[in-house]
Amino acid sequence: MDFDKVEVPEEGERITADEDGNLEVPEEPIIPIIHGDGIGTDVGPAAQKVLEAAAQATGRDIHWMRLYAGESAREMYDDNLPDDTVEAIREFRVAIKGPLTTPVGSGFRSLNVALRKKLDLYTNMRPTYHLDGVPSPMKAPEQMDMVNFRENTEDVYAGIEWEAGTEEVEQVREFVEDEMGFEGAIHEGPVGIGIKPISEFGTKRLVRQAIDYALENDRDSVTLVHKGNIMKFTEAAFRDWGYEVAEEEYGEEVITEDTLWEERDGDAPEDAVVVNDRIADNMLQQLLTRTDQYDVLAMPNLNGDYLSDAAGAQIGGLGIAPGGNIGEGRFLAEPVHGSAPKYEGQDKVNPSAMILSGRIMLEHMGWEDAGQLVRDAVEETIRSKQVTYDIHRQIEGGEKLATSEFAEKVVENIESLA
Ligand code: NAP
């Protein structure tokens, strides 16, 4: 495709995929990057330097292709999410982005949600593990080593909603009350109404991805997190379809918790993944009280949003929490945090979340050695107490670094660890 305003780097090759969506990654791939809004202008370039250093230290290279979304795109294209950006990620398959601002209430809808939907990046994956030296409110933060799989395209995030006071919302009210038999279920007066679709298709592909990940990475369990006791036809359906995947699509390597106890007295076959389920509110407290019992979680969109932020807080907060979005033959890395506009352009915030999102990207590309180097170098930098403000304010002593200085230290550590 011809791009309108962005340029494809002259050097470097494209990542391709086979018909099953497995990536084929050259030694010098072209990787699109969106720095993002607010603090994205600081953490984006910082991550770029670190990832490039890790690629070079393992005998490869990355050729970056700058893309624009949010404020930078409005200046260039007069559009929040230009076709150039969406199509380049579609075509180049693996990309990384910083945070994008979403106005609350009025204004445009989330660009992050739009990007995930347009590219059908149906899973948001958030590994949550503790790095040595990162302050945490927990007594034993190292007990957490979880990977959250959050459905990305449906649930109340589908964007099907109507504003109070509009003709449309009154039509929906009438339909729900008169035709669907829920008379009196909605209070009189102004009301906003949203729809929560949870499909068999959307659930099963998400749960499949979580189970595959657990099998490939020697994990012990996959927990389906739902609120099915209250929302029987959406959240309980998520649980039931999730169990169907576990029971019907895998052999002995996957076993449900019920079968495990009913047929094997709790004795799991060696290397098997146990699939169980928890109600979301219980899960939120188990995260705190039984942290080490959870491994891989699979969740509908809203549960996943709340739960992965809460889990992130237990291992040190938004400054270090990484994430990635997965679709068929596509991957878009992005940190969990937002654009924190009050810190924009101050070269102040922690770039670790964006750097560690890049680590997930490298591993997704099959560059496990480069990914491990990134993780080790970030950990080493924090362990030596050379940290940004967010960590500095929570530890005794230590050296407070700017975003760019922290990235330089990580690069130095990559070079000495390689
Ligand atoms: P936020 O941008 O994540 O910031 C909330 C707070 O978290 C900051 O004030 C800061 O806390 C801390 N924080 C975030 N990133 C940090 C970093 N890299 N290093 C250190 N501390 C960090 O959340 P928000 O203020 O709710 O959202 C701002 C905008 O971002 C909104 O428009 C929202 O829609 C958008 N957003 C975008 C994404 C995305 O692009 N994927 C995700 C979430 C939110 P302290 O001030 O206490 O130090």
Short mmCIF file of C-alpha atoms and ligand atoms in Angstrom, two decimals:
data_model
loop_
_atom_site.label_atom_id
_atom_site.label_comp_id
_atom_site.label_asym_id
_atom_site.label_seq_id
_atom_site.Cartn_x
_atom_site.Cartn_y
_atom_site.Cartn_z
CA MET A 1 0.00 0.00 0.00
CA ASP A 2 1.09 3.61 -0.60
CA PHE A 3 1.17 5.63 2.57
CA ASP A 4 0.04 9.24 2.51
CA LYS A 5 2.48 10.90 4.92
CA VAL A 6 4.66 8.27 6.55
CA GLU A 7 7.77 6.82 5.01
CA VAL A 8 8.79 3.19 4.93
CA PRO A 9 12.47 2.95 6.01
CA GLU A 10 14.78 2.16 3.11
CA GLU A 11 16.63 -0.46 5.10
CA GLY A 12 15.11 -3.44 6.86
CA GLU A 13 12.62 -6.13 5.91
CA ARG A 14 8.96 -6.80 6.61
CA ILE A 15 7.74 -9.33 9.15
CA THR A 16 5.42 -11.79 7.42
CA ALA A 17 3.12 -14.57 8.63
CA ASP A 18 2.18 -18.03 7.38
CA GLU A 19 -1.44 -19.03 6.82
CA ASP A 20 -1.84 -20.05 10.47
CA GLY A 21 -0.73 -16.59 11.57
CA ASN A 22 2.73 -17.71 12.76
CA LEU A 23 5.17 -14.84 12.36
CA GLU A 24 8.26 -15.04 10.21
CA VAL A 25 10.70 -12.47 11.51
CA PRO A 26 13.81 -11.33 9.61
CA GLU A 27 17.01 -10.36 11.47
CA GLU A 28 16.46 -6.68 10.68
CA PRO A 29 12.71 -6.07 10.74
CA ILE A 30 10.90 -2.79 10.14
CA ILE A 31 8.83 -2.07 13.26
CA PRO A 32 6.25 0.73 13.42
CA ILE A 33 6.22 2.85 16.58
CA ILE A 34 3.70 5.41 17.88
CA HIS A 35 5.22 7.48 20.68
CA GLY A 36 1.76 8.59 21.84
CA ASP A 37 0.27 11.54 23.72
CA GLY A 38 1.37 13.21 26.96
CA ILE A 39 4.24 11.26 28.52
CA GLY A 40 4.39 9.16 25.35
CA THR A 41 6.74 11.80 23.96
CA ASP A 42 9.21 10.83 26.71
CA VAL A 43 8.67 7.10 27.17
CA GLY A 44 8.40 6.38 23.42
CA PRO A 45 11.93 7.50 22.47
CA ALA A 46 13.32 5.94 25.69
CA ALA A 47 11.88 2.52 24.81
CA GLN A 48 13.07 2.85 21.23
CA LYS A 49 16.70 3.26 22.40
CA VAL A 50 16.56 0.34 24.80
CA LEU A 51 14.93 -2.10 22.38
CA GLU A 52 17.35 -1.16 19.64
CA ALA A 53 20.27 -1.80 22.01
CA ALA A 54 18.86 -5.23 22.94
CA ALA A 55 18.41 -6.15 19.28
CA GLN A 56 21.96 -5.07 18.44
CA ALA A 57 23.42 -6.85 21.47
CA THR A 58 21.91 -10.10 20.17
CA GLY A 59 23.21 -9.67 16.62
CA ARG A 60 20.11 -8.10 15.04
CA ASP A 61 18.74 -4.64 14.39
CA ILE A 62 15.40 -2.81 14.34
CA HIS A 63 14.45 -0.26 11.66
CA TRP A 64 11.79 1.99 13.17
CA MET A 65 8.92 3.45 11.21
CA ARG A 66 7.34 6.39 13.04
CA LEU A 67 3.53 6.45 12.97
CA TYR A 68 1.12 9.01 14.37
CA ALA A 69 -2.09 8.82 16.41
CA GLY A 70 -3.84 11.18 18.82
CA GLU A 71 -2.50 14.73 19.12
CA SER A 72 0.48 14.27 16.76
CA ALA A 73 -1.88 12.86 14.11
CA ARG A 74 -4.32 15.75 14.49
CA GLU A 75 -1.47 18.15 13.69
CA MET A 76 -0.32 16.16 10.67
CA TYR A 77 -3.50 14.67 9.26
CA ASP A 78 -6.35 16.51 10.98
CA ASP A 79 -7.47 13.05 12.06
CA ASN A 80 -6.99 11.23 15.38
CA LEU A 81 -6.39 7.85 13.86
CA PRO A 82 -5.28 8.15 10.21
CA ASP A 83 -5.52 5.26 7.76
CA ASP A 84 -1.72 5.40 7.37
CA THR A 85 -1.34 4.33 10.98
CA VAL A 86 -3.90 1.53 10.97
CA GLU A 87 -2.77 0.16 7.61
CA ALA A 88 0.93 0.29 8.46
CA ILE A 89 0.37 -1.79 11.60
CA ARG A 90 -1.81 -4.18 9.59
CA GLU A 91 0.89 -4.52 6.94
CA PHE A 92 4.00 -4.63 9.14
CA ARG A 93 2.28 -6.92 11.68
CA VAL A 94 4.29 -6.14 14.82
CA ALA A 95 4.32 -2.65 16.35
CA ILE A 96 4.62 -0.74 19.63
CA LYS A 97 2.65 2.24 20.84
CA GLY A 98 2.70 4.66 23.75
CA PRO A 99 -0.45 5.93 25.51
CA LEU A 100 -3.17 7.94 23.80
CA THR A 101 -5.43 10.40 25.60
CA THR A 102 -9.19 9.77 25.67
CA PRO A 103 -11.48 12.59 26.79
CA VAL A 104 -14.00 11.55 29.47
CA GLY A 105 -17.69 11.92 28.60
CA SER A 106 -17.84 14.08 25.48
CA GLY A 107 -15.33 14.14 22.60
CA PHE A 108 -13.97 11.25 20.55
CA ARG A 109 -14.09 7.62 21.68
CA SER A 110 -10.95 5.81 22.82
CA LEU A 111 -8.37 5.56 20.05
CA ASN A 112 -6.87 2.57 21.83
CA VAL A 113 -10.17 0.72 21.67
CA ALA A 114 -10.64 1.79 18.02
CA LEU A 115 -7.17 0.56 17.06
CA ARG A 116 -7.71 -2.79 18.78
CA LYS A 117 -11.06 -3.20 17.04
CA LYS A 118 -9.91 -2.10 13.57
CA LEU A 119 -6.99 -4.53 13.67
CA ASP A 120 -9.00 -7.21 15.48
CA LEU A 121 -6.38 -7.40 18.22
CA TYR A 122 -8.74 -9.47 20.31
CA THR A 123 -6.53 -10.22 23.30
CA ASN A 124 -4.87 -7.84 25.70
CA MET A 125 -2.08 -9.70 27.43
CA ARG A 126 -0.51 -8.37 30.60
CA PRO A 127 2.26 -10.31 32.32
CA THR A 128 2.46 -9.31 36.00
CA TYR A 129 5.67 -10.27 37.76
CA HIS A 130 7.81 -8.59 40.38
CA LEU A 131 11.20 -7.11 39.55
CA ASP A 132 13.71 -7.21 42.37
CA GLY A 133 14.10 -3.78 43.95
CA VAL A 134 10.71 -2.40 42.93
CA PRO A 135 8.83 -1.16 46.01
CA SER A 136 5.42 -2.76 46.51
CA PRO A 137 2.62 -2.45 49.07
CA MET A 138 2.69 -6.26 49.46
CA LYS A 139 4.72 -8.21 52.04
CA ALA A 140 5.79 -10.77 49.45
CA PRO A 141 5.36 -9.21 45.99
CA GLU A 142 7.59 -11.89 44.45
CA GLN A 143 4.69 -14.34 44.91
CA MET A 144 2.97 -12.76 41.95
CA ASP A 145 3.87 -14.22 38.58
CA MET A 146 0.69 -14.06 36.55
CA VAL A 147 -0.27 -13.46 32.95
CA ASN A 148 -3.64 -11.82 32.33
CA PHE A 149 -5.54 -12.42 29.10
CA ARG A 150 -8.28 -9.82 28.70
CA GLU A 151 -10.81 -9.96 25.88
CA ASN A 152 -10.39 -6.80 23.86
CA THR A 153 -13.28 -6.42 21.44
CA GLU A 154 -16.61 -6.88 23.18
CA ASP A 155 -18.39 -6.60 26.57
CA VAL A 156 -19.44 -3.10 27.67
CA TYR A 157 -16.44 -1.77 25.71
CA ALA A 158 -18.14 -2.57 22.40
CA GLY A 159 -19.21 1.07 22.28
CA ILE A 160 -22.92 0.27 21.82
CA GLU A 161 -24.51 2.89 24.05
CA TRP A 162 -27.01 5.74 23.91
CA GLU A 163 -26.90 9.08 25.68
CA ALA A 164 -29.58 10.15 28.20
CA GLY A 165 -32.17 12.49 26.72
CA THR A 166 -31.79 11.32 23.11
CA GLU A 167 -34.52 9.93 20.92
CA GLU A 168 -32.46 6.77 20.43
CA VAL A 169 -32.18 5.98 24.13
CA GLU A 170 -35.96 6.34 24.50
CA GLN A 171 -36.46 3.92 21.59
CA VAL A 172 -34.19 1.42 23.32
CA ARG A 173 -36.04 1.91 26.63
CA GLU A 174 -39.36 1.30 24.91
CA PHE A 175 -38.05 -1.81 23.18
CA VAL A 176 -36.60 -3.23 26.39
CA GLU A 177 -39.69 -2.49 28.49
CA ASP A 178 -42.51 -3.16 26.05
CA GLU A 179 -41.15 -5.78 23.68
CA MET A 180 -38.62 -7.62 25.81
CA GLY A 181 -40.76 -7.74 28.94
CA PHE A 182 -38.65 -5.69 31.35
CA GLU A 183 -41.38 -3.26 32.32
CA GLY A 184 -40.36 -1.03 35.23
CA ALA A 185 -36.79 -2.34 35.15
CA ILE A 186 -35.38 1.07 34.21
CA HIS A 187 -35.92 4.08 36.47
CA GLU A 188 -38.08 6.95 35.21
CA GLY A 189 -36.33 10.08 33.93
CA PRO A 190 -33.07 10.53 32.03
CA VAL A 191 -31.08 7.33 31.56
CA GLY A 192 -28.02 6.25 29.57
CA ILE A 193 -28.12 2.69 28.23
CA GLY A 194 -25.28 0.46 27.05
CA ILE A 195 -25.19 -3.07 25.67
CA LYS A 196 -22.90 -5.85 26.84
CA PRO A 197 -22.30 -8.43 24.11
CA ILE A 198 -20.30 -11.53 25.09
CA SER A 199 -20.13 -14.01 22.21
CA GLU A 200 -19.16 -17.65 21.94
CA PHE A 201 -16.72 -16.74 19.16
CA GLY A 202 -15.06 -13.91 21.12
CA THR A 203 -14.85 -15.95 24.32
CA LYS A 204 -13.51 -19.12 22.77
CA ARG A 205 -10.69 -17.51 20.79
CA LEU A 206 -9.56 -15.63 23.91
CA VAL A 207 -9.65 -18.69 26.16
CA ARG A 208 -7.88 -20.76 23.50
CA GLN A 209 -5.08 -18.20 23.42
CA ALA A 210 -4.75 -18.28 27.23
CA ILE A 211 -4.63 -22.10 27.31
CA ASP A 212 -2.15 -22.27 24.42
CA TYR A 213 0.05 -19.77 26.24
CA ALA A 214 -0.15 -21.82 29.46
CA LEU A 215 0.83 -25.00 27.61
CA GLU A 216 3.68 -23.37 25.71
CA ASN A 217 5.10 -21.68 28.79
CA ASP A 218 4.78 -24.52 31.33
CA ARG A 219 2.14 -22.78 33.38
CA ASP A 220 0.00 -24.80 35.82
CA SER A 221 -3.46 -23.25 35.55
CA VAL A 222 -5.85 -21.02 33.62
CA THR A 223 -8.55 -19.29 35.69
CA LEU A 224 -11.71 -18.00 34.02
CA VAL A 225 -12.72 -14.82 35.88
CA HIS A 226 -16.39 -13.87 35.55
CA LYS A 227 -19.38 -12.39 37.33
CA GLY A 228 -21.71 -15.16 36.19
CA ASN A 229 -23.66 -15.33 39.44
CA ILE A 230 -25.27 -12.00 38.50
CA MET A 231 -24.98 -11.77 34.69
CA LYS A 232 -26.10 -15.23 33.69
CA PHE A 233 -26.31 -14.84 29.92
CA THR A 234 -23.08 -12.93 29.42
CA GLU A 235 -20.55 -13.58 32.20
CA ALA A 236 -21.77 -17.12 33.01
CA ALA A 237 -21.79 -17.85 29.28
CA PHE A 238 -18.12 -16.74 29.21
CA ARG A 239 -17.35 -19.32 31.90
CA ASP A 240 -19.32 -22.10 30.16
CA TRP A 241 -17.82 -21.48 26.72
CA GLY A 242 -14.39 -21.29 28.35
CA TYR A 243 -14.87 -24.73 29.89
CA GLU A 244 -16.10 -26.04 26.54
CA VAL A 245 -12.79 -25.04 24.95
CA ALA A 246 -10.89 -26.77 27.75
CA GLU A 247 -12.95 -29.96 27.56
CA GLU A 248 -13.44 -30.29 23.81
CA GLU A 249 -10.33 -28.92 22.12
CA TYR A 250 -7.43 -30.38 24.06
CA GLY A 251 -6.45 -33.87 25.13
CA GLU A 252 -5.17 -34.96 28.52
CA GLU A 253 -2.85 -31.99 28.71
CA VAL A 254 -5.79 -29.80 29.80
CA ILE A 255 -8.08 -30.80 32.67
CA THR A 256 -10.86 -28.90 34.45
CA GLU A 257 -10.70 -28.51 38.23
CA ASP A 258 -13.98 -30.42 38.64
CA THR A 259 -12.69 -33.42 36.68
CA LEU A 260 -9.44 -33.24 38.58
CA TRP A 261 -11.23 -33.69 41.92
CA GLU A 262 -14.07 -35.95 40.79
CA GLU A 263 -11.93 -38.41 38.82
CA ARG A 264 -8.36 -38.04 40.08
CA ASP A 265 -8.70 -36.95 43.70
CA GLY A 266 -6.81 -33.74 42.96
CA ASP A 267 -3.81 -35.46 41.37
CA ALA A 268 -3.15 -33.58 38.11
CA PRO A 269 -1.41 -35.39 35.21
CA GLU A 270 2.20 -34.26 34.85
CA ASP A 271 2.58 -31.04 32.82
CA ALA A 272 -1.21 -30.64 32.58
CA VAL A 273 -2.88 -27.25 32.69
CA VAL A 274 -5.80 -27.11 35.15
CA VAL A 275 -8.70 -24.88 34.09
CA ASN A 276 -10.81 -23.46 36.90
CA ASP A 277 -13.02 -20.40 37.43
CA ARG A 278 -13.50 -17.70 40.02
CA ILE A 279 -16.13 -15.00 40.49
CA ALA A 280 -14.52 -11.62 39.82
CA ASP A 281 -15.04 -10.03 43.26
CA ASN A 282 -13.64 -13.11 44.99
CA MET A 283 -10.75 -13.13 42.52
CA LEU A 284 -9.86 -9.55 43.44
CA GLN A 285 -9.41 -10.53 47.06
CA GLN A 286 -7.65 -13.79 46.23
CA LEU A 287 -5.14 -11.75 44.28
CA LEU A 288 -4.14 -10.30 47.65
CA THR A 289 -4.59 -13.30 49.93
CA ARG A 290 -3.54 -16.25 47.74
CA THR A 291 -1.36 -14.54 45.19
CA ASP A 292 0.89 -17.52 44.45
CA GLN A 293 -2.01 -19.81 43.54
CA TYR A 294 -2.80 -17.98 40.30
CA ASP A 295 -0.99 -18.30 37.07
CA VAL A 296 -2.82 -17.44 33.83
CA LEU A 297 -6.16 -15.60 33.99
CA ALA A 298 -8.70 -15.32 31.13
CA MET A 299 -11.31 -12.58 31.47
CA PRO A 300 -13.98 -10.58 29.67
CA ASN A 301 -13.00 -7.01 28.88
CA LEU A 302 -14.20 -5.09 31.96
CA ASN A 303 -13.08 -7.64 34.57
CA GLY A 304 -9.74 -7.76 32.81
CA ASP A 305 -9.35 -4.01 32.87
CA TYR A 306 -9.92 -3.70 36.63
CA LEU A 307 -8.10 -6.83 37.58
CA SER A 308 -4.94 -6.26 35.62
CA ASP A 309 -4.53 -2.73 37.02
CA ALA A 310 -5.05 -4.07 40.56
CA ALA A 311 -2.50 -6.82 39.92
CA GLY A 312 -0.11 -4.21 38.47
CA ALA A 313 -0.36 -2.19 41.69
CA GLN A 314 0.79 -5.21 43.70
CA ILE A 315 4.06 -5.44 41.81
CA GLY A 316 4.91 -1.74 41.82
CA GLY A 317 2.32 0.25 39.89
CA LEU A 318 1.65 1.72 36.51
CA GLY A 319 5.20 2.94 35.89
CA ILE A 320 6.37 -0.62 35.32
CA ALA A 321 3.26 -2.55 34.15
CA PRO A 322 3.63 -3.77 30.54
CA GLY A 323 1.10 -5.11 28.04
CA GLY A 324 0.51 -6.25 24.49
CA ASN A 325 -2.42 -6.82 22.13
CA ILE A 326 -2.59 -10.00 20.09
CA GLY A 327 -4.55 -10.80 16.92
CA GLU A 328 -4.13 -13.41 14.18
CA GLY A 329 -0.57 -12.83 12.93
CA ARG A 330 -0.42 -9.38 14.55
CA PHE A 331 0.96 -7.90 17.75
CA LEU A 332 0.80 -4.39 19.20
CA ALA A 333 2.77 -3.75 22.39
CA GLU A 334 1.55 -0.99 24.73
CA PRO A 335 2.09 -0.09 28.38
CA VAL A 336 -0.83 -0.34 30.81
CA HIS A 337 -0.54 3.31 31.89
CA GLY A 338 -2.15 6.29 30.20
CA SER A 339 -0.75 9.58 28.95
CA ALA A 340 -0.49 11.24 32.43
CA PRO A 341 -0.81 14.71 30.83
CA LYS A 342 0.41 16.56 33.95
CA TYR A 343 3.90 15.12 33.38
CA GLU A 344 4.00 15.73 29.62
CA GLY A 345 7.40 16.80 28.28
CA GLN A 346 9.06 16.87 31.71
CA ASP A 347 11.43 13.96 31.03
CA LYS A 348 10.33 12.67 34.41
CA VAL A 349 8.19 9.53 34.32
CA ASN A 350 9.23 5.91 34.39
CA PRO A 351 9.73 4.41 30.91
CA SER A 352 9.92 0.83 32.27
CA ALA A 353 6.31 -0.04 31.37
CA MET A 354 6.88 0.92 27.74
CA ILE A 355 10.33 -0.75 27.69
CA LEU A 356 8.94 -3.96 29.20
CA SER A 357 6.03 -3.89 26.73
CA GLY A 358 8.75 -3.91 24.11
CA ARG A 359 10.21 -6.93 25.85
CA ILE A 360 6.92 -8.81 25.33
CA MET A 361 7.02 -7.72 21.68
CA LEU A 362 10.56 -9.09 21.23
CA GLU A 363 9.54 -12.39 22.80
CA HIS A 364 6.45 -12.56 20.60
CA MET A 365 8.81 -12.17 17.64
CA GLY A 366 10.79 -15.17 18.88
CA TRP A 367 13.67 -13.01 20.16
CA GLU A 368 13.56 -14.49 23.68
CA ASP A 369 17.24 -13.75 24.31
CA ALA A 370 16.80 -10.05 23.53
CA GLY A 371 13.62 -9.94 25.66
CA GLN A 372 15.37 -11.53 28.63
CA LEU A 373 18.22 -9.04 28.27
CA VAL A 374 15.75 -6.15 28.43
CA ARG A 375 14.12 -7.56 31.56
CA ASP A 376 17.48 -8.24 33.26
CA ALA A 377 18.82 -4.78 32.40
CA VAL A 378 15.72 -2.98 33.73
CA GLU A 379 15.85 -5.10 36.90
CA GLU A 380 19.58 -4.41 37.35
CA THR A 381 19.06 -0.66 36.94
CA ILE A 382 16.26 -0.59 39.53
CA ARG A 383 18.14 -2.90 41.90
CA SER A 384 21.06 -0.45 41.85
CA LYS A 385 18.56 2.24 42.95
CA GLN A 386 18.99 4.35 39.83
CA VAL A 387 15.34 5.09 39.36
CA THR A 388 12.73 7.60 38.21
CA TYR A 389 10.65 9.74 40.61
CA ASP A 390 7.86 7.20 41.16
CA ILE A 391 10.18 4.57 42.59
CA HIS A 392 12.61 7.08 44.15
CA ARG A 393 9.87 8.47 46.41
CA GLN A 394 9.24 4.99 47.83
CA ILE A 395 12.79 3.87 48.64
CA GLU A 396 15.57 4.92 50.99
CA GLY A 397 18.50 6.59 49.24
CA GLY A 398 18.90 5.97 45.55
CA GLU A 399 19.53 8.31 42.65
CA LYS A 400 16.59 10.09 40.99
CA LEU A 401 16.93 9.95 37.22
CA ALA A 402 15.08 11.57 34.35
CA THR A 403 13.26 9.31 31.85
CA SER A 404 16.08 9.66 29.31
CA GLU A 405 18.81 9.07 31.92
CA PHE A 406 17.07 5.91 33.14
CA ALA A 407 16.92 4.63 29.55
CA GLU A 408 20.65 5.34 29.13
CA LYS A 409 21.45 3.32 32.27
CA VAL A 410 19.34 0.43 30.97
CA VAL A 411 21.24 0.55 27.67
CA GLU A 412 24.56 0.51 29.58
CA ASN A 413 23.35 -2.52 31.53
CA ILE A 414 22.28 -4.27 28.32
CA GLU A 415 25.78 -3.73 26.96
CA SER A 416 27.46 -5.07 30.08
CA LEU A 417 25.09 -8.06 30.50
CA ALA A 418 25.20 -9.14 26.83
P1 NAP B 1 -2.45 7.59 33.74
O1 NAP B 1 -2.12 8.41 32.59
O2 NAP B 1 -2.01 6.16 33.69
O3 NAP B 1 -1.80 8.28 35.02
C1 NAP B 1 -2.25 8.08 36.34
C2 NAP B 1 -1.09 8.18 37.32
O4 NAP B 1 -0.32 6.97 37.26
C3 NAP B 1 -0.08 9.29 37.07
O5 NAP B 1 -0.52 10.52 37.56
C4 NAP B 1 1.11 8.74 37.82
O6 NAP B 1 0.88 8.79 39.23
C5 NAP B 1 1.05 7.27 37.46
N1 NAP B 1 1.77 6.94 36.22
C6 NAP B 1 1.26 6.67 34.99
N2 NAP B 1 2.24 6.40 34.13
C7 NAP B 1 3.39 6.50 34.80
C8 NAP B 1 4.76 6.35 34.45
N3 NAP B 1 5.14 5.99 33.21
N4 NAP B 1 5.69 6.55 35.40
C9 NAP B 1 5.34 6.89 36.64
N5 NAP B 1 4.07 7.04 37.05
C10 NAP B 1 3.11 6.86 36.15
O7 NAP B 1 -4.01 7.57 34.01
P2 NAP B 1 -5.10 8.70 33.83
O8 NAP B 1 -4.58 9.98 34.42
O9 NAP B 1 -6.34 8.10 34.36
O10 NAP B 1 -5.28 8.86 32.27
C11 NAP B 1 -4.73 9.91 31.48
C12 NAP B 1 -5.15 9.71 30.03
O11 NAP B 1 -4.61 8.50 29.51
C13 NAP B 1 -6.66 9.60 29.82
O12 NAP B 1 -7.01 10.32 28.68
C14 NAP B 1 -6.90 8.11 29.60
O13 NAP B 1 -8.03 7.84 28.82
C15 NAP B 1 -5.63 7.73 28.87
N6 NAP B 1 -5.27 6.30 28.97
C16 NAP B 1 -4.73 5.74 27.87
C17 NAP B 1 -4.33 4.41 27.90
C18 NAP B 1 -3.71 3.82 26.67
O14 NAP B 1 -3.29 4.57 25.79
N7 NAP B 1 -3.63 2.51 26.54
C19 NAP B 1 -4.47 3.66 29.07
C20 NAP B 1 -5.00 4.27 30.21
C21 NAP B 1 -5.41 5.61 30.14
P3 NAP B 1 1.46 9.88 40.23
O15 NAP B 1 1.03 11.23 39.73
O16 NAP B 1 0.83 9.50 41.53
O17 NAP B 1 2.93 9.74 40.27
#
